[in-house]
Coordinates of C-alpha atoms (C1' of nucleotides) in Angstrom, one line a residue:
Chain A
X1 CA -11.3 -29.4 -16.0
X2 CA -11.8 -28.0 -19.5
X3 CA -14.2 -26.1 -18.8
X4 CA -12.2 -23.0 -18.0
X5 CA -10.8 -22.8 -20.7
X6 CA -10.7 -19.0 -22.4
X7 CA -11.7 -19.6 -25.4
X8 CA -10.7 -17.5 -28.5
X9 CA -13.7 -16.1 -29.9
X10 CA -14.9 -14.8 -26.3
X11 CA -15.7 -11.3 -25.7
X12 CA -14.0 -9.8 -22.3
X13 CA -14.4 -7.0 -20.5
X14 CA -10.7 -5.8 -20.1
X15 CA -7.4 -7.8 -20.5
X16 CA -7.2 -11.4 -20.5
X17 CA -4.8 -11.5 -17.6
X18 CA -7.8 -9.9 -15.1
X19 CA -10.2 -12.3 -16.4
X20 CA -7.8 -14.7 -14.8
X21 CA -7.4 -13.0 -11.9
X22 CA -11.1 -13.0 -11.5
X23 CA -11.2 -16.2 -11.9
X24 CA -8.5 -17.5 -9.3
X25 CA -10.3 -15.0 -6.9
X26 CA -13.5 -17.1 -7.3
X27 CA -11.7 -20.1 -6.6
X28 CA -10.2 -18.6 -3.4
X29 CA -13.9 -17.9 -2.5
X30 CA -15.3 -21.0 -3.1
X31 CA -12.7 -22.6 -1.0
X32 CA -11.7 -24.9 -4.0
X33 CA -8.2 -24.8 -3.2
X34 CA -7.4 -25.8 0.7
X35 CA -5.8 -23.5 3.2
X36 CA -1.6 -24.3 3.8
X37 CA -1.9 -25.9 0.6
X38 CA -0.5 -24.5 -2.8
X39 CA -2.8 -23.7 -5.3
X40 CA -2.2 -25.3 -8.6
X41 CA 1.3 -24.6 -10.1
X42 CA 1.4 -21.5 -12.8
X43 CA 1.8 -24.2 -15.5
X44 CA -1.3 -26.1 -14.4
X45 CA -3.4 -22.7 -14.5
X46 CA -1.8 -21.8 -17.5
X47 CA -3.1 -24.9 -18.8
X48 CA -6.2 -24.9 -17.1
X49 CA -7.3 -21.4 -18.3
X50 CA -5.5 -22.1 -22.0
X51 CA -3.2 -19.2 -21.7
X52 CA 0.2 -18.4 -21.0
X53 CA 2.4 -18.9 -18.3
X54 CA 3.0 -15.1 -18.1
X55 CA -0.5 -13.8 -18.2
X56 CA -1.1 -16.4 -15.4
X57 CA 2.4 -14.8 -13.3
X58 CA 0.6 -10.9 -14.1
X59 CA -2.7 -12.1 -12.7
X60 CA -1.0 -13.8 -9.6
X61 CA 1.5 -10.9 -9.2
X62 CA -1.1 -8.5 -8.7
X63 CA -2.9 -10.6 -6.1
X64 CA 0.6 -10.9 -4.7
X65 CA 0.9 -6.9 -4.7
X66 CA -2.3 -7.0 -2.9
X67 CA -1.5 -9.6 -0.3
X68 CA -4.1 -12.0 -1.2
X69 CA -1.4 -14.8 -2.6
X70 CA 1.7 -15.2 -0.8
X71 CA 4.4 -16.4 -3.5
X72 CA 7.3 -19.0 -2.4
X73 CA 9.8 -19.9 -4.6
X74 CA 10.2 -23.4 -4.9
X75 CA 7.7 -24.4 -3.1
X76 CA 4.4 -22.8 -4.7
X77 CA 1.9 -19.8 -4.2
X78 CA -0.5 -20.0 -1.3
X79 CA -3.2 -18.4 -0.2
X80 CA -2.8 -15.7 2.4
X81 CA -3.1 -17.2 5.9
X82 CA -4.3 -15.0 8.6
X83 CA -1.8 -15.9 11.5
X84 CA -0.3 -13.5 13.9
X85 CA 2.9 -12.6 11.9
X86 CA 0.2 -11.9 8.5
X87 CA -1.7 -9.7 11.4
X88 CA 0.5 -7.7 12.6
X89 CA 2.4 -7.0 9.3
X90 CA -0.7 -6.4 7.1
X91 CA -3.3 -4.5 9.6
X92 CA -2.3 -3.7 12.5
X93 CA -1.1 -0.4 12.8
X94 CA -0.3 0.5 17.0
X95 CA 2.9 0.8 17.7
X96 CA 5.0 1.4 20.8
X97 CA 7.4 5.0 20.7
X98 CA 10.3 3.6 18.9
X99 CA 7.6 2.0 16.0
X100 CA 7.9 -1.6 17.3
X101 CA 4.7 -4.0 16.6
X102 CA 4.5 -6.6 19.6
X103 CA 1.5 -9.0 19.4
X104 CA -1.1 -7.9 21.8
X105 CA -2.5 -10.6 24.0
X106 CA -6.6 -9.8 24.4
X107 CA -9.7 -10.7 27.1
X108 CA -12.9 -10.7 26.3
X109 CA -15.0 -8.5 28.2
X110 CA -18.7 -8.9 26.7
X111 CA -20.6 -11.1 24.4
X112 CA -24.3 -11.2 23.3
X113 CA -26.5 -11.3 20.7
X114 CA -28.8 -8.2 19.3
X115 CA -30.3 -6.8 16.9
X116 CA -28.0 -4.2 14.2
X117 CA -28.2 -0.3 15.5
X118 CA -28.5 2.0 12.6
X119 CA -24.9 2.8 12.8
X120 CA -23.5 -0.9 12.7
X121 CA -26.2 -1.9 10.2
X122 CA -25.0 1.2 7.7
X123 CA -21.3 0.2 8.2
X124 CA -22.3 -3.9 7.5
X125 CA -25.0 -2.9 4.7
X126 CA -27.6 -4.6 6.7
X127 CA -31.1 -3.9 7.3
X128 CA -31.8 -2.4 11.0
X129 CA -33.6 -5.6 12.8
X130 CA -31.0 -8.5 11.1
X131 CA -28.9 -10.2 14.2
X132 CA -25.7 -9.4 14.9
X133 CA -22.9 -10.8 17.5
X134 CA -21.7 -7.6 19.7
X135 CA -18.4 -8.3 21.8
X136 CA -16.2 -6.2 23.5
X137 CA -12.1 -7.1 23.8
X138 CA -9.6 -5.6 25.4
X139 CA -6.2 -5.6 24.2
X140 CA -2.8 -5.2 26.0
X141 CA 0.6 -4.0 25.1
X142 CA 3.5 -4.7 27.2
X143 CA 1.1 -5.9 30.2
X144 CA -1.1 -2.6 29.7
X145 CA -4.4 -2.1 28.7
X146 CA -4.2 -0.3 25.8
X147 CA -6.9 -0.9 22.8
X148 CA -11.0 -1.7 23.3
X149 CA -12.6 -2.9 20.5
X150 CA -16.3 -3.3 20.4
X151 CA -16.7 -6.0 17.5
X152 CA -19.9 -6.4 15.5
X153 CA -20.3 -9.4 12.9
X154 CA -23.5 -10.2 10.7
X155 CA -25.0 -13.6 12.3
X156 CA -25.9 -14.3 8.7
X157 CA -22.3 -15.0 7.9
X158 CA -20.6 -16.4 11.3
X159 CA -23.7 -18.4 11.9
X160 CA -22.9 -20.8 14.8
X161 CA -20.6 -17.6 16.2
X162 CA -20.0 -18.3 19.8
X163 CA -18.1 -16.9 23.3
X164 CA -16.8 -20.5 23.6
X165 CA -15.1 -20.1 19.9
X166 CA -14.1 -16.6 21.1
X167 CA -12.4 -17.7 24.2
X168 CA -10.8 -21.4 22.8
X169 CA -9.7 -19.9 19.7
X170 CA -5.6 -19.9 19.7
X171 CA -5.9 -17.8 16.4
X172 CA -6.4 -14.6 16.0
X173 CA -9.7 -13.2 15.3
X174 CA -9.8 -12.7 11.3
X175 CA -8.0 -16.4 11.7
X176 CA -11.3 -17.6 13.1
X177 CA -13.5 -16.3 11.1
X178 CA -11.2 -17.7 8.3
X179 CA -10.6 -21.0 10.2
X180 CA -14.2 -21.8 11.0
X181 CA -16.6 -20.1 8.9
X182 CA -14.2 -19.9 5.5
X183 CA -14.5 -16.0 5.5
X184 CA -11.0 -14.1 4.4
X185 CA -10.6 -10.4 5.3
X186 CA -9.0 -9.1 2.0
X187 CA -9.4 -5.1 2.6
X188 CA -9.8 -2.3 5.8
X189 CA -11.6 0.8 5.6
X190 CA -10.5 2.7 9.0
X191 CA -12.1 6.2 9.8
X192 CA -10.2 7.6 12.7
X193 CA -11.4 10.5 14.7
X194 CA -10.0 11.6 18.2
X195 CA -13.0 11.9 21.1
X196 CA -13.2 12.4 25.0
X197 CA -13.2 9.5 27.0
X198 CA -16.5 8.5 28.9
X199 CA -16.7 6.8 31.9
X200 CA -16.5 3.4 31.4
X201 CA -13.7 3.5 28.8
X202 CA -12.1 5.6 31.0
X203 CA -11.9 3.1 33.5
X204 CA -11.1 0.0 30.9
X205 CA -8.1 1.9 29.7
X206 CA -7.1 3.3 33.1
X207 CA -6.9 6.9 32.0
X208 CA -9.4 9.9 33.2
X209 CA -13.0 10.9 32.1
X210 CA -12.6 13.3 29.2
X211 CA -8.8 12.4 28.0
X212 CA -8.4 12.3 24.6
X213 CA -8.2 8.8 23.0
X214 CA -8.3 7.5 19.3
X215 CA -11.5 6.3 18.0
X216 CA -11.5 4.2 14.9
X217 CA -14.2 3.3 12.8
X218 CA -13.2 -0.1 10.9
X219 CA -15.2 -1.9 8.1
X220 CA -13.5 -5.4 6.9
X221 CA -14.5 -6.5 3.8
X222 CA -14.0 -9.5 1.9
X223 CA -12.7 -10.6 -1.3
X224 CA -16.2 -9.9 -3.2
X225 CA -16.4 -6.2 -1.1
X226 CA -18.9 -7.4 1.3
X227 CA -18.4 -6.4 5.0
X228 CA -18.2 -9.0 7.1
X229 CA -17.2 -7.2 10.3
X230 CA -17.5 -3.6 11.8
X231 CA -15.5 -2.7 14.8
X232 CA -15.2 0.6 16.6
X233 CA -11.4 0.8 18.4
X234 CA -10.4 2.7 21.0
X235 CA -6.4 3.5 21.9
X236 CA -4.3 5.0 24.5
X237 CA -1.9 6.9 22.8
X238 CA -0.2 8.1 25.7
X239 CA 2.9 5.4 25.3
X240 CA 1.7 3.9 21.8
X241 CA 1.1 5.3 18.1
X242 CA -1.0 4.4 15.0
X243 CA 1.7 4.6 12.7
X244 CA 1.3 4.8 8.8
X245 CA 3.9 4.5 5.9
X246 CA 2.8 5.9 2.3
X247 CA 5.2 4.8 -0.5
X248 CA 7.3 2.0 -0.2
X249 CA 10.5 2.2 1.9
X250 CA 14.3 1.7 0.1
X251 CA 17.2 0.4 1.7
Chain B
X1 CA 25.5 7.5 -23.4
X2 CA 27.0 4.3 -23.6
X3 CA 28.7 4.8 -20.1
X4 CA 25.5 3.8 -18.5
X5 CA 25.3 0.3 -20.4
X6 CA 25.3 -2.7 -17.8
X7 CA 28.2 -5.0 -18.7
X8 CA 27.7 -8.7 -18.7
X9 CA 30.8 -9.7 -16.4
X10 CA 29.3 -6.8 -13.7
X11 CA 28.6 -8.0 -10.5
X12 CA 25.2 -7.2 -9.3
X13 CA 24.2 -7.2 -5.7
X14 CA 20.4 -8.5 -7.2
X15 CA 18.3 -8.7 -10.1
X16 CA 19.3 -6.6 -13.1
X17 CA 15.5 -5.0 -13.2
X18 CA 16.4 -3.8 -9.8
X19 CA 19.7 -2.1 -10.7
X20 CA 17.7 -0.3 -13.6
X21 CA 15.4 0.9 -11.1
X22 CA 18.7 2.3 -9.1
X23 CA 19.7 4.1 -11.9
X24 CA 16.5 5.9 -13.1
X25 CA 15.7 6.8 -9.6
X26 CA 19.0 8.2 -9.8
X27 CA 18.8 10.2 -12.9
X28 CA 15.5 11.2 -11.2
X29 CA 16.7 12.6 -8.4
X30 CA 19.7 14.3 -10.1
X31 CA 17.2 16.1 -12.0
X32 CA 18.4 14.9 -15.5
X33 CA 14.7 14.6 -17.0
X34 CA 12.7 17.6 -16.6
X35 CA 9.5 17.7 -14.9
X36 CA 6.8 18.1 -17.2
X37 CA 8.4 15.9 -20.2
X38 CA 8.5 12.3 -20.5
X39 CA 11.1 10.5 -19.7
X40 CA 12.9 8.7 -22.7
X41 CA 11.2 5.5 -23.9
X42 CA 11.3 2.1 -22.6
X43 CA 12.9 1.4 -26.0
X44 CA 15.7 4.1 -25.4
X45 CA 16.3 3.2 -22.0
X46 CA 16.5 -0.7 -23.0
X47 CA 19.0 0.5 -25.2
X48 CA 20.3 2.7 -22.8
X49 CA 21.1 0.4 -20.2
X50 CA 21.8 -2.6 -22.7
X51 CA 18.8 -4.4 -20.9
X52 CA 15.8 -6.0 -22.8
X53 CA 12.4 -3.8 -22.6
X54 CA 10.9 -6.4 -20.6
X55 CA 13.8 -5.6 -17.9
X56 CA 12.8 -1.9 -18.1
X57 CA 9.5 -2.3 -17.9
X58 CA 9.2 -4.2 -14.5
X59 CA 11.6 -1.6 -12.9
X60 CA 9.0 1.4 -14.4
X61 CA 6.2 -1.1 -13.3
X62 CA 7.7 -0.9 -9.6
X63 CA 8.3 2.7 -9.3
X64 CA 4.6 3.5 -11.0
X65 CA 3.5 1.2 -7.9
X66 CA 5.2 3.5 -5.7
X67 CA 4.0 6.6 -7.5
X68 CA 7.1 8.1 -8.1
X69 CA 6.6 7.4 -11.7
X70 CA 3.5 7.8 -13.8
X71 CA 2.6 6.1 -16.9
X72 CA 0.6 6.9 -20.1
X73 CA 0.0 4.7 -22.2
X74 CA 0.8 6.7 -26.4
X75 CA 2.4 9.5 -23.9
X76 CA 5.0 8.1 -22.5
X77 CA 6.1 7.7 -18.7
X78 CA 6.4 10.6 -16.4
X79 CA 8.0 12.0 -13.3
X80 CA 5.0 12.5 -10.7
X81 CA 4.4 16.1 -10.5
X82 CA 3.0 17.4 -7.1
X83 CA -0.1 19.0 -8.5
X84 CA -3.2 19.5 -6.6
X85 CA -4.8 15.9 -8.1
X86 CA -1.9 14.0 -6.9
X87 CA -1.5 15.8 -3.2
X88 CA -4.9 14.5 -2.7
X89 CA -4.9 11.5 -3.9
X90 CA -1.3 10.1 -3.0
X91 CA -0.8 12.0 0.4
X92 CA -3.8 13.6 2.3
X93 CA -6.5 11.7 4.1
X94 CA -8.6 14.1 5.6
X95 CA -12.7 13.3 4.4
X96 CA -15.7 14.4 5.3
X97 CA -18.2 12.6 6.9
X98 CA -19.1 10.9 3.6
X99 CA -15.5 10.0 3.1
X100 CA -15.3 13.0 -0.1
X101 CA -11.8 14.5 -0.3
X102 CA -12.0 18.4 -0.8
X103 CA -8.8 20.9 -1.8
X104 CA -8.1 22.7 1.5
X105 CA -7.9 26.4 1.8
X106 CA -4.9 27.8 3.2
X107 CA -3.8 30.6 5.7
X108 CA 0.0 31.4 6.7
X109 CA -0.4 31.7 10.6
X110 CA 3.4 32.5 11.3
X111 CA 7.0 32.4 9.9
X112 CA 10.1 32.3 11.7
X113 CA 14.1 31.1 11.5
X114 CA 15.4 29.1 14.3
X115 CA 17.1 26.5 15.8
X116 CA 16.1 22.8 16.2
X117 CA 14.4 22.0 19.1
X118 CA 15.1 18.2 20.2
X119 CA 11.8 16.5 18.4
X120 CA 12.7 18.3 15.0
X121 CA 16.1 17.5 15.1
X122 CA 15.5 14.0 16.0
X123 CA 12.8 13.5 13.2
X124 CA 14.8 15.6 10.3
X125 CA 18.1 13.7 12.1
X126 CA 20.1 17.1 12.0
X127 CA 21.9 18.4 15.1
X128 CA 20.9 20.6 17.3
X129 CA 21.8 23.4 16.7
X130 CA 20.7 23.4 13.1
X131 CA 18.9 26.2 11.6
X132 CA 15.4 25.9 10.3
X133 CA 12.2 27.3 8.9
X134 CA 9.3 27.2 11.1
X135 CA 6.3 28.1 9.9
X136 CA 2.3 27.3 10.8
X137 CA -0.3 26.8 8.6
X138 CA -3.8 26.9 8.8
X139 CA -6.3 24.4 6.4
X140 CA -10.1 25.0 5.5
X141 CA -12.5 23.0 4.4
X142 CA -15.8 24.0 3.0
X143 CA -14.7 27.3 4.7
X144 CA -13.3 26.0 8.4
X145 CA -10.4 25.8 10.3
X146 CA -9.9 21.9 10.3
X147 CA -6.0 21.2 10.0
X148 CA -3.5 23.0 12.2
X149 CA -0.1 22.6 10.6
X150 CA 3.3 23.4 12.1
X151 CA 6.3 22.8 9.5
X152 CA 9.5 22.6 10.1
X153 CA 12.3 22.2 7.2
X154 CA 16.1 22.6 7.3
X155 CA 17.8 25.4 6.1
X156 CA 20.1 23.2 4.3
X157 CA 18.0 21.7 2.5
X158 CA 15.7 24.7 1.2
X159 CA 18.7 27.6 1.1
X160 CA 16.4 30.4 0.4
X161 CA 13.4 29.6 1.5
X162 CA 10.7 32.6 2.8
X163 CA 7.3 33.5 4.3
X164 CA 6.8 35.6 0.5
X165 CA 7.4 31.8 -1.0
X166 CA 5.0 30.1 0.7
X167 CA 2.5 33.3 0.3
X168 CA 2.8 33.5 -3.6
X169 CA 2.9 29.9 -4.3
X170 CA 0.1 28.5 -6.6
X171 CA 0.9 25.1 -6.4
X172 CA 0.7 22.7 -3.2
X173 CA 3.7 22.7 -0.4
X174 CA 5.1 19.6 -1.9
X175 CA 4.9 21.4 -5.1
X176 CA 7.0 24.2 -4.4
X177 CA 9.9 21.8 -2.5
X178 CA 9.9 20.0 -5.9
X179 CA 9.8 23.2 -8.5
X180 CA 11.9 25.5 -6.6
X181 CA 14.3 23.6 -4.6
X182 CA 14.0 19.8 -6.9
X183 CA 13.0 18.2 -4.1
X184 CA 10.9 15.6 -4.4
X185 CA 8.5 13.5 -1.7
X186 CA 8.3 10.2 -2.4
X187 CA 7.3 8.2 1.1
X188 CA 5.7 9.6 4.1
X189 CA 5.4 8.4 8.0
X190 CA 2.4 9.7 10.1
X191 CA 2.2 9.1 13.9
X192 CA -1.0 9.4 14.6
X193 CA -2.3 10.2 18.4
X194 CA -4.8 11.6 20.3
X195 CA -4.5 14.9 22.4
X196 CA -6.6 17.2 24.7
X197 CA -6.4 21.0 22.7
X198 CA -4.7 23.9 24.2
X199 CA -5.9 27.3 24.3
X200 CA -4.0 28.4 21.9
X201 CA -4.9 25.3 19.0
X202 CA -8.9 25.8 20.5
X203 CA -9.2 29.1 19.5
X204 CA -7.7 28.2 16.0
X205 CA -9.8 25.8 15.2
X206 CA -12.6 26.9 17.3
X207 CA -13.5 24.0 19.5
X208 CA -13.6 23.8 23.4
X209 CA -10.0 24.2 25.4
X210 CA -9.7 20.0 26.3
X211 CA -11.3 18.9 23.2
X212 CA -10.1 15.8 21.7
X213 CA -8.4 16.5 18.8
X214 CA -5.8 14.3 16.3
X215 CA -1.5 15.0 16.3
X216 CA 0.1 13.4 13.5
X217 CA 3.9 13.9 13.2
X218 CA 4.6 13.7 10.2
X219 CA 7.9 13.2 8.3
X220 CA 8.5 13.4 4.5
X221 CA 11.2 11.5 2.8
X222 CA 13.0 11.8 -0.7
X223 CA 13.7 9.4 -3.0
X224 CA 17.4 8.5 -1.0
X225 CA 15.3 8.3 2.2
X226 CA 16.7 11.5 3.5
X227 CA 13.9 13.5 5.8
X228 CA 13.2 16.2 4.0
X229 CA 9.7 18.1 6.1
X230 CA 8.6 17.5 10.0
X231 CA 5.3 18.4 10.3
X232 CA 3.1 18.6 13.2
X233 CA -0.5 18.4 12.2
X234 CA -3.8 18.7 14.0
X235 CA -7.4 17.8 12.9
X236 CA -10.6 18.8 14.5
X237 CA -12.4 15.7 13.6
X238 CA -15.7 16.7 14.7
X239 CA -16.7 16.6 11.0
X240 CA -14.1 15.1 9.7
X241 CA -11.9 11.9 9.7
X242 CA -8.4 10.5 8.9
X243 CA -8.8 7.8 6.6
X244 CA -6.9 4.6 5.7
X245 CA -7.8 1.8 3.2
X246 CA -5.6 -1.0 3.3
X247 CA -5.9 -3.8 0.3
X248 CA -6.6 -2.6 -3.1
X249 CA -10.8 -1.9 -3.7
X250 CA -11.8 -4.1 -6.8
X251 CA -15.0 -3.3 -9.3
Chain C
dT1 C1' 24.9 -35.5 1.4
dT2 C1' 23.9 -35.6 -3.1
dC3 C1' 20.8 -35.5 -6.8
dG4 C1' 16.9 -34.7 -9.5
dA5 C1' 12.2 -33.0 -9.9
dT6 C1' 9.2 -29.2 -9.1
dT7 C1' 8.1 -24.3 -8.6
dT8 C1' 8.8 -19.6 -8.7
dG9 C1' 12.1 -15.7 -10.3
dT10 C1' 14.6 -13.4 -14.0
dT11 C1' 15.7 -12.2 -18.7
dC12 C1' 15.3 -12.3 -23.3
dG13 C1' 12.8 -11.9 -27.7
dT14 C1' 8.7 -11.1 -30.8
dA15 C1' 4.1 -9.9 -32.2
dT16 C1' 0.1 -7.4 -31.8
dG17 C1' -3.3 -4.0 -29.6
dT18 C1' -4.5 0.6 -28.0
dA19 C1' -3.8 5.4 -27.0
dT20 C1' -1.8 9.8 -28.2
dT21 C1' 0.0 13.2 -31.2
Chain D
dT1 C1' -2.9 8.8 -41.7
dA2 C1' 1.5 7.7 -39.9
dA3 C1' 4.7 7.6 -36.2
dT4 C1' 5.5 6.9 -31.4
dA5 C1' 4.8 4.9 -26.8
dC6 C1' 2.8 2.1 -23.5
dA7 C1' -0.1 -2.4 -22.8
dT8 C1' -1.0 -7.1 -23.5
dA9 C1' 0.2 -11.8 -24.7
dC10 C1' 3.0 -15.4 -26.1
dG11 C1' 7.1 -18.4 -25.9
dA12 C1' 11.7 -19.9 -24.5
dA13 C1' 15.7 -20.5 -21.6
dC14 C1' 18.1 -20.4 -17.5
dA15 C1' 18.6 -19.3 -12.4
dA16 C1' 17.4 -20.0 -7.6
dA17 C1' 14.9 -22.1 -4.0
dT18 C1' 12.7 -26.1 -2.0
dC19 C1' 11.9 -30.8 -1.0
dG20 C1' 12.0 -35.6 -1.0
dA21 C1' 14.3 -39.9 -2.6

DNA sequence: TTCGATTTGTTCGTATGTATT
DNA sequence: TAATACATACGAACAAATCGA
């Protein structure tokens, strides 16, 4: 493959090292490389792009820092997989009082097909009358009931999307979506507000009408900034916490 | 200062970028470099140390990722100064509905000495019976009561500290802990939850008594770790929302 | 178990470009 | 313009982790 090569006389944008980054993020996209597989070797992109090992390590590094690579040594750089431990670690945020994450297990409570309310379409930048899977899952902590999510995903992207892949999947739900229909999550946009229980989820969540409950507004996008899902959450934060560190801790 | 150089029979406990990074937060937490100048050059600390530059510059690289650290390229590299710019950007989340960060307004409610009650101790890990500063505070944006704070800091920590402090600073909180007292905030942990308002935190931020508003407890940390600020904080989120991006936006 | 090949991690050095003063 | 400081890019050598023969 020669022809990615950089060559000399080209004009760039910025430095040569995000031109590469841009570069292996296209071939992440495209699904070139295969998942649980290493992509090429820094030497072979080095190679292949005609540059140095160490612009190749700065343009993997920073896809690194933002959790799109995973690097091993010795046995190669991958790309990100979305199993439980990558879950839990990179975006999900309840925790129990002491700050322990526990894997939640889930049950689906609803699943159809409809067209995109105004709010759903804004979030998914999709026109109002474009068809969207809506589902509803409930997750529990420690044998409780503790988060509702009301997913919505673009039928134009998850095409086939079914309750059957819903219910059989032994993934988790960004796994899926990866899995089956080669999307990657890559980035979270989470609005959380604080709102009065109605009725119904104050039944799901086995709390009373008008307790206060988190609401959370969450856009996932993709590696090119597309949204591929919007899901509105709900949590009981009676026994549990969304917890967020800023700055990097020591020790 | 050749004291500081890094012998080659040393022992290390890891990399050698790393124990650079040890000593400059150090020197930065000892208050060696003053705020406002640049810290020496990658050159002079290379020499400094007896490291190469490209050892320096990955340990600057690591704690400009962290944002302790702030780097300009023909300035020269900087300790980050809690200015207005970097509060907002670094450590507050609240947005408006179109997710546009504003400079809150604020109004000392109250300002008191006493001892730690259980939750403060805990968080600050002091005993008991420690004395403290306990102080509310009251945030605006575009001219309403949105943020109730209430701070709590040790005495031991901030010696002097008093109500006509707070009232005649012109710089941010965070600002005056790290001009007056060299403290500096480096990490923080928010707990976020969901409440139903008292009486007392309706009629400050004028909404219903039962209203769903947000608690975050809050605890800032110092470059060793230590706790430094306990800070319970809540947000009327009627027109406004916490916000969290996780993953690095591209374009 | 040992050894060797592969891959990432660390450290050094040098040269050049760009931004600031 | 000149000097300084950070940014980019290259290359080389060795260390440490991994894996299969």
């Amino acid at each position: 493959m020669t022809t990615d090569t950089l060559l000399p006389g080209a004009m760039l944008a910025g430095p040569l090292y995000a031109e590469v980054k841009k570069r292996i993020t296209k071939s992440l996209m495209d699904g070139e490389w295969p998942q649980g597989m290493p992509i090429p070797s820094e030497a072979q992109l080095a190679q292949r792009y005609a540059v140095s090992v160490g612009t190749v390590r700065k343009a993997i590094g920073e896809l690194a820092a933002e959790k799109v690579l995973v690097r091993q040594a010795g046995r190669g750089t991958f790309a990100a997989s979305h199993n439980r431990d990558y879950m839990l670690d990179a975006f999900f945020h309840i925790v129990d009082e002491r700050g322990n994450k526990e894997f939640p297990a889930s049950k689906l409570l609803s699943f159809r097909r409809a067209k995109a309310d105004a709010q759903a379409a804004r979030r998914l930048r999709l026109d109002d009358d474009v068809q969207v899977f809506d589902f509803e899952n409930l997750l529990y902590l420690q044998g409780s009931p503790v988060v509702f999510d009301r997913i919505r995903v673009s039928q134009a992207v998850f095409p086939d999307f079914s309750e059957d892949a819903m219910r059989q999947r032994t993934v988790t739900i960004f796994g899926l979506y990866q899995d089956r229909y080669g999307v990657t999550v890559t980035r979270l946009e989470e609005w959380v507000r604080a709102v009065n229980a109605d009725a119904r989820l104050a039944r799901a969540l086995c709390l009373q009408r008008g307790a206060a409950v988190l609401r959370i507004e969450r856009v996932a996008y993709t590696y090119d900034d597309t949204p591929v899902e919007f899901r509105e959450r709900y949590v009981d934060t009676r026994n549990h916490a969304y917890l967020n560190v800023l700055g990097m801790k020591k020790s």
